[in-house]
Coordinates of C-alpha atoms and ligand atoms in Angstrom, one line a residue:
M1 CA 137.9 106.1 213.4
T2 CA 135.0 104.0 213.8
T3 CA 134.0 100.2 211.7
E4 CA 131.9 100.7 209.3
T5 CA 128.2 99.6 210.0
T6 CA 124.8 99.2 207.9
S7 CA 123.6 102.0 209.8
G8 CA 126.6 104.0 209.0
T9 CA 126.7 102.7 205.0
T10 CA 123.3 104.5 205.0
D11 CA 124.6 107.4 206.0
H12 CA 127.4 107.8 203.2
Y13 CA 124.2 106.8 200.5
E14 CA 123.1 109.8 201.8
A15 CA 125.8 112.3 202.0
I16 CA 127.3 111.1 198.4
G17 CA 123.4 111.9 196.9
K18 CA 123.9 115.6 198.8
L19 CA 127.4 115.8 196.7
G20 CA 125.9 115.5 193.7
A21 CA 127.5 110.9 193.7
S22 CA 126.5 108.3 193.4
P23 CA 127.3 104.4 193.7
L24 CA 127.6 103.3 190.7
W25 CA 126.6 99.6 191.4
R26 CA 123.5 99.4 192.1
Y27 CA 123.1 101.4 188.5
Y28 CA 125.5 98.7 186.5
G29 CA 122.6 96.7 185.4
E30 CA 120.5 99.2 184.2
L31 CA 122.9 102.0 182.4
F32 CA 124.3 98.5 181.2
T33 CA 122.2 95.3 179.6
A34 CA 123.1 93.3 177.4
E35 CA 121.4 94.4 174.7
P36 CA 118.9 97.8 174.0
R37 CA 115.9 98.2 175.9
S38 CA 114.2 100.8 173.9
K39 CA 111.3 102.6 176.0
A40 CA 109.0 102.9 172.5
V41 CA 106.6 100.4 172.7
P42 CA 105.4 98.8 169.1
H43 CA 102.3 100.5 168.1
L44 CA 99.6 101.6 165.3
W45 CA 97.9 104.7 165.0
S46 CA 94.5 104.4 163.0
Y47 CA 94.2 107.1 160.0
D48 CA 91.0 106.3 159.6
D49 CA 90.3 106.7 164.0
L50 CA 92.6 109.7 163.8
R51 CA 91.1 111.6 161.1
P52 CA 87.0 112.9 162.4
H53 CA 89.3 114.8 164.9
M54 CA 91.9 116.4 163.0
L55 CA 88.3 117.4 160.9
H56 CA 87.4 118.5 164.3
F57 CA 89.9 121.3 165.6
A58 CA 90.3 121.8 161.6
D59 CA 86.7 124.1 162.7
A60 CA 86.9 124.6 166.5
L61 CA 91.2 126.1 165.8
S62 CA 92.7 128.4 163.7
L63 CA 96.2 129.0 162.7
E64 CA 96.5 131.9 164.2
E65 CA 95.7 130.4 167.8
A66 CA 97.5 126.5 167.5
E67 CA 100.5 127.8 165.0
R68 CA 100.7 123.9 163.8
R69 CA 96.9 122.2 163.5
V70 CA 99.4 119.4 164.4
L71 CA 98.5 115.2 166.2
M72 CA 100.8 114.3 167.5
L73 CA 101.3 110.9 167.0
V74 CA 103.0 109.1 171.0
N75 CA 104.8 106.7 171.8
P76 CA 102.7 104.9 174.8
G77 CA 106.2 104.7 176.3
M78 CA 107.3 107.6 175.3
T79 CA 105.4 110.4 176.6
E80 CA 108.2 112.8 178.3
P81 CA 108.6 114.6 175.8
P82 CA 107.3 112.9 173.6
A83 CA 108.6 110.0 171.1
T84 CA 107.4 107.9 168.6
V85 CA 110.0 105.5 168.5
N86 CA 113.5 105.9 169.8
S87 CA 114.8 109.5 168.6
L88 CA 112.0 110.0 166.4
Y89 CA 109.1 112.1 165.1
A90 CA 105.6 111.8 164.0
G91 CA 102.5 113.9 163.4
I92 CA 99.2 114.6 161.3
Q93 CA 99.0 117.7 160.2
I94 CA 95.7 119.7 159.1
I95 CA 95.0 123.1 157.0
L96 CA 92.6 124.2 155.7
P97 CA 91.7 126.3 152.1
G98 CA 92.7 130.0 153.0
E99 CA 94.8 129.3 155.8
T100 CA 98.7 130.4 157.1
A101 CA 101.3 128.7 159.2
Q102 CA 103.1 131.0 160.2
A103 CA 106.7 131.3 158.8
H104 CA 109.7 129.7 161.2
R105 CA 112.7 127.4 161.5
H106 CA 114.3 125.0 163.7
T107 CA 117.6 123.1 164.2
A108 CA 115.4 120.0 164.4
N109 CA 115.2 118.5 160.7
A110 CA 111.7 117.5 159.2
F111 CA 110.3 115.9 156.7
R112 CA 106.8 116.0 155.2
F113 CA 104.4 113.0 153.0
I114 CA 101.1 114.1 151.6
I115 CA 98.5 112.0 152.3
E116 CA 95.3 114.0 151.5
G117 CA 94.8 117.2 149.8
E118 CA 96.0 120.1 146.7
G119 CA 96.6 122.9 146.5
A120 CA 98.7 123.5 149.6
C121 CA 102.6 124.5 149.2
T122 CA 105.0 124.8 151.5
T123 CA 108.2 127.9 151.6
V124 CA 111.5 126.2 152.1
N125 CA 114.5 129.5 152.0
G126 CA 112.4 131.4 149.6
E127 CA 111.8 128.7 147.6
R128 CA 107.7 127.6 147.4
V129 CA 106.9 123.8 147.1
H130 CA 103.9 122.9 146.0
M131 CA 102.3 119.1 147.4
S132 CA 100.0 116.3 146.2
P133 CA 99.4 113.2 147.7
G134 CA 103.1 110.6 147.8
D135 CA 105.2 114.0 147.3
L136 CA 107.6 113.5 150.5
L137 CA 109.1 117.3 150.7
L138 CA 112.4 118.9 152.6
T139 CA 112.5 120.9 155.2
P140 CA 116.1 120.2 156.7
G141 CA 117.0 122.2 160.7
W142 CA 117.5 126.0 160.2
H143 CA 115.5 126.1 156.9
W144 CA 112.4 129.0 156.9
H145 CA 109.4 126.8 156.0
D146 CA 106.1 128.1 156.2
H147 CA 102.9 126.7 154.4
Y148 CA 100.0 127.3 153.1
H149 CA 96.7 125.9 150.9
E150 CA 95.4 127.8 148.3
G151 CA 93.2 124.5 146.7
D152 CA 89.6 123.2 147.3
G153 CA 88.7 121.0 150.3
P154 CA 91.2 120.1 153.5
M155 CA 95.0 119.1 152.7
M156 CA 97.5 116.2 155.8
W157 CA 99.6 115.0 155.4
L158 CA 102.5 112.9 158.6
D159 CA 105.2 115.1 159.8
G160 CA 108.5 113.2 160.4
L161 CA 111.0 114.9 162.0
D162 CA 114.0 114.1 164.8
Y163 CA 113.4 117.1 167.0
P164 CA 113.6 113.7 170.2
L165 CA 117.5 113.7 168.8
I166 CA 118.2 117.9 168.4
N167 CA 116.6 118.1 172.1
A168 CA 118.6 115.1 173.3
L169 CA 122.1 116.8 171.7
E170 CA 120.8 119.6 173.8
A171 CA 121.0 121.5 170.5
G172 CA 116.9 122.6 169.1
F173 CA 117.5 126.3 168.6
F174 CA 113.9 127.9 167.3
Q175 CA 113.0 131.3 165.4
L176 CA 110.3 133.2 164.2
Y177 CA 109.9 134.5 161.0
D178 CA 109.4 139.4 160.5
Q179 CA 106.5 138.1 158.0
R180 CA 103.5 135.4 158.2
S181 CA 105.1 133.6 155.2
Q182 CA 107.6 133.7 153.1
R183 CA 108.0 135.5 149.7
A184 CA 108.9 133.2 147.1
E185 CA 112.0 134.2 145.7
R186 CA 112.8 131.1 143.1
P187 CA 111.0 129.8 140.6
D188 CA 108.2 127.1 141.9
D189 CA 109.9 124.0 142.7
L190 CA 113.7 124.7 140.9
S191 CA 115.8 122.3 143.5
S192 CA 113.4 119.6 142.7
R193 CA 113.3 120.5 138.7
Q194 CA 117.6 120.5 138.8
F195 CA 118.0 117.4 140.7
I196 CA 115.3 114.7 141.0
H197 CA 116.9 112.7 138.3
G198 CA 120.2 111.8 140.6
R199 CA 122.8 111.2 137.8
L200 CA 122.2 114.5 135.7
N201 CA 123.4 116.9 138.5
P202 CA 123.7 120.6 137.7
L203 CA 127.7 121.3 138.0
W204 CA 127.4 124.8 138.7
L205 CA 126.1 123.9 142.3
Q206 CA 127.8 122.6 144.6
P207 CA 127.5 120.7 147.8
D208 CA 127.6 123.8 150.8
Q209 CA 125.2 121.8 153.5
V210 CA 124.3 118.5 155.5
N211 CA 120.9 117.7 153.4
S212 CA 119.8 117.3 149.7
P213 CA 118.9 120.3 148.0
I214 CA 115.7 119.5 147.3
G215 CA 112.9 120.3 148.0
N216 CA 110.0 117.6 146.8
Y217 CA 110.5 114.1 145.8
P218 CA 106.5 113.8 144.2
W219 CA 105.0 110.6 143.7
S220 CA 105.1 111.0 140.1
E221 CA 109.0 110.7 140.2
T222 CA 108.9 107.7 143.1
H223 CA 105.8 105.4 141.3
K224 CA 108.4 105.1 138.6
A225 CA 111.5 104.9 139.7
L226 CA 109.3 101.3 141.1
N227 CA 107.8 101.0 138.4
G228 CA 110.9 100.8 136.7
I229 CA 111.2 97.8 138.7
G230 CA 109.1 96.2 138.5
D231 CA 109.0 92.2 139.2
D232 CA 112.1 91.5 137.7
A233 CA 114.2 92.0 141.7
T234 CA 112.9 90.3 143.9
G235 CA 114.2 93.3 146.8
S236 CA 115.8 92.2 150.2
R237 CA 113.7 89.4 152.7
Y238 CA 112.7 92.0 155.2
D239 CA 111.1 94.8 152.8
G240 CA 110.5 94.0 149.6
V241 CA 111.9 96.5 146.7
V242 CA 112.6 99.4 148.9
L243 CA 114.1 102.0 147.8
E244 CA 116.2 105.5 149.7
Y245 CA 115.5 108.5 149.2
S246 CA 119.0 110.4 147.7
N247 CA 120.7 113.2 148.8
P248 CA 122.3 113.2 145.1
H249 CA 125.3 114.4 145.8
T250 CA 126.4 112.2 148.8
G251 CA 124.1 108.7 147.0
G252 CA 123.2 108.9 150.9
P253 CA 119.8 109.5 153.2
V254 CA 118.0 113.5 152.9
M255 CA 119.1 114.4 156.2
P256 CA 122.2 113.3 158.1
T257 CA 119.9 111.6 161.4
I258 CA 116.8 110.3 159.0
S259 CA 116.7 108.2 155.9
C260 CA 113.3 108.4 153.6
R261 CA 112.6 105.0 152.0
I262 CA 109.5 103.7 149.5
S263 CA 108.2 100.6 149.6
R264 CA 106.7 98.0 147.5
L265 CA 105.7 94.2 149.1
R266 CA 104.2 92.6 146.2
P267 CA 100.6 90.6 146.8
G268 CA 101.1 87.7 149.1
F269 CA 104.5 89.5 150.4
D270 CA 105.7 87.2 153.5
G271 CA 108.7 89.0 154.7
A272 CA 111.1 86.8 156.9
A273 CA 112.2 88.4 160.8
H274 CA 115.3 90.8 161.5
R275 CA 115.9 93.9 164.0
H276 CA 118.3 96.6 164.4
T277 CA 119.6 98.8 166.6
A278 CA 117.2 101.8 164.4
G279 CA 114.1 102.2 164.9
T280 CA 111.7 103.1 162.7
I281 CA 108.1 104.7 161.3
Y282 CA 106.2 103.0 159.2
H283 CA 103.4 104.8 157.1
V284 CA 101.0 103.0 154.7
V285 CA 100.5 104.6 151.0
S286 CA 98.2 102.2 150.0
G287 CA 97.5 98.0 151.0
E288 CA 96.7 96.7 154.1
G289 CA 98.7 93.5 155.9
R290 CA 101.0 93.2 158.9
T291 CA 103.8 93.1 160.8
E292 CA 104.2 90.6 163.8
V293 CA 106.5 93.6 166.0
D294 CA 108.8 90.7 169.0
G295 CA 104.9 89.2 169.4
T296 CA 102.6 92.5 168.5
V297 CA 100.8 92.1 165.7
L298 CA 100.1 95.4 164.1
E299 CA 97.0 95.1 161.5
W300 CA 97.5 97.9 158.6
G301 CA 96.0 99.8 156.6
E302 CA 95.7 102.4 154.0
K303 CA 97.0 105.9 155.6
D304 CA 97.7 104.3 159.2
V305 CA 101.0 104.9 161.0
F306 CA 103.3 102.2 162.9
A307 CA 106.0 102.5 165.3
V308 CA 108.3 99.9 165.5
P309 CA 111.7 100.4 167.7
G310 CA 114.8 99.9 167.7
W311 CA 116.1 96.3 168.2
T312 CA 112.8 94.4 167.7
A313 CA 112.0 92.0 166.2
H314 CA 109.6 92.1 162.5
R315 CA 108.3 90.6 160.4
H316 CA 106.1 92.4 157.5
R317 CA 103.0 90.6 155.4
N318 CA 100.6 91.5 152.9
R319 CA 97.5 91.1 153.2
S320 CA 96.7 91.0 149.8
N321 CA 96.3 87.8 147.5
S322 CA 96.0 90.6 143.6
A323 CA 97.6 94.5 146.1
D324 CA 100.5 95.7 146.2
A325 CA 100.9 97.7 150.1
I326 CA 103.4 100.2 149.5
L327 CA 104.9 101.3 153.2
M328 CA 106.5 104.8 153.6
S329 CA 109.0 104.7 155.6
Y330 CA 111.7 106.5 158.1
T331 CA 114.0 105.4 160.2
N332 CA 117.3 107.1 162.3
E333 CA 120.3 103.8 160.9
P334 CA 122.1 107.0 159.8
V335 CA 123.0 108.5 163.3
H336 CA 123.7 104.7 164.6
R337 CA 125.8 103.6 161.5
A338 CA 128.0 107.1 162.1
L339 CA 128.1 106.8 165.3
G340 CA 129.3 103.1 164.6
V341 CA 126.3 101.5 166.4
Y342 CA 125.0 100.0 164.0
R343 CA 123.6 96.3 164.3
E344 CA 121.4 94.6 161.8
E345 CA 120.7 90.5 162.8
L346 CA 118.0 87.7 161.4
A347 CA 115.4 87.1 164.3
E348 CA 114.2 83.4 163.0
Ligands
LIG401 C1 106.5 122.2 162.5 O1 107.4 122.5 163.0 C2 105.7 121.7 162.0 O2 106.5 123.5 160.3 C3 105.3 120.7 161.8 O3 105.0 122.0 159.5 C4 105.4 119.7 163.9 C5 106.4 119.3 165.5 C6 107.7 119.8 166.6 C7 108.1 120.8 165.8 C8 107.9 121.6 164.5 C9 105.7 122.4 160.5 C10 106.3 119.6 164.1 C11 106.8 121.4 164.3

């Protein structure tokens, strides 16, 4: 036996590396941080800045070439693989009158929140679902979906997906449909008409999947819910009058990995700061304000998108003293809760 020397130890490090082994003591601090450190950074995407580029690509690139004409909103801290915050992704999609985005399905869960335009539809597992601004449409995992546009003018929406999580779990499957689009096999918008009321569910339709059965949560209903509460509730000190879109069968989030929300910040709302392990992506439906995220100030206006990474202290403020600010948001909180790792605290 030779005595251990520094150079001998170096040899051992090299040797164990070749054996596919690694010394935990050199990684401990990095693997087990005292608290979470998101790779994502606070970031804002200006809709006004992106829109002309969307219109350019709508002209320059056919849907036959692009399959989906989408600008991914890539967090500067999460470029490889591209993600927007933690386990979630956001993108802006544009479709022109007369176009069809080919039918496919994937195990990643998706939703669309309509930003502008009229007259486009998504067919989800044979049900045609019409889109109008402010509508939330679901495309849960492994549901066939294609989009087509029969109206006038471009139609744009926010796509939200959990593919960063599904891919990290190595559970990503993708399949093209054998035709460009699906035939309508059910009455249009049926699931929404059956279930949107939430308190009066069709008894003959029992849950057969983990996601909400509703294809579209129309803006008309969302608006009614916010208006119905009016000024009779203070709401959350962090998020104002915040409502979760729910699965009528469970009362829980619309999909197992994504909770979608709508919040109304009253004129002059100046929220308290908190932080939670879940990451959040916000889309500004209307209004103007600012969100402070760990010292970074994100100044937002209508249609912008911004990312609040997990475990960052954030507070929202509505800059206007006369108009509401309405924020749509989505978060991976259901995953954190299901795994028992969700934490939240006041950050003042
Ligand atoms: C997808 O299937 C759509 O169906 C949009 O419209 C965005 C981003 C990543 C992966 C799949 C769509 C997507 C996507």
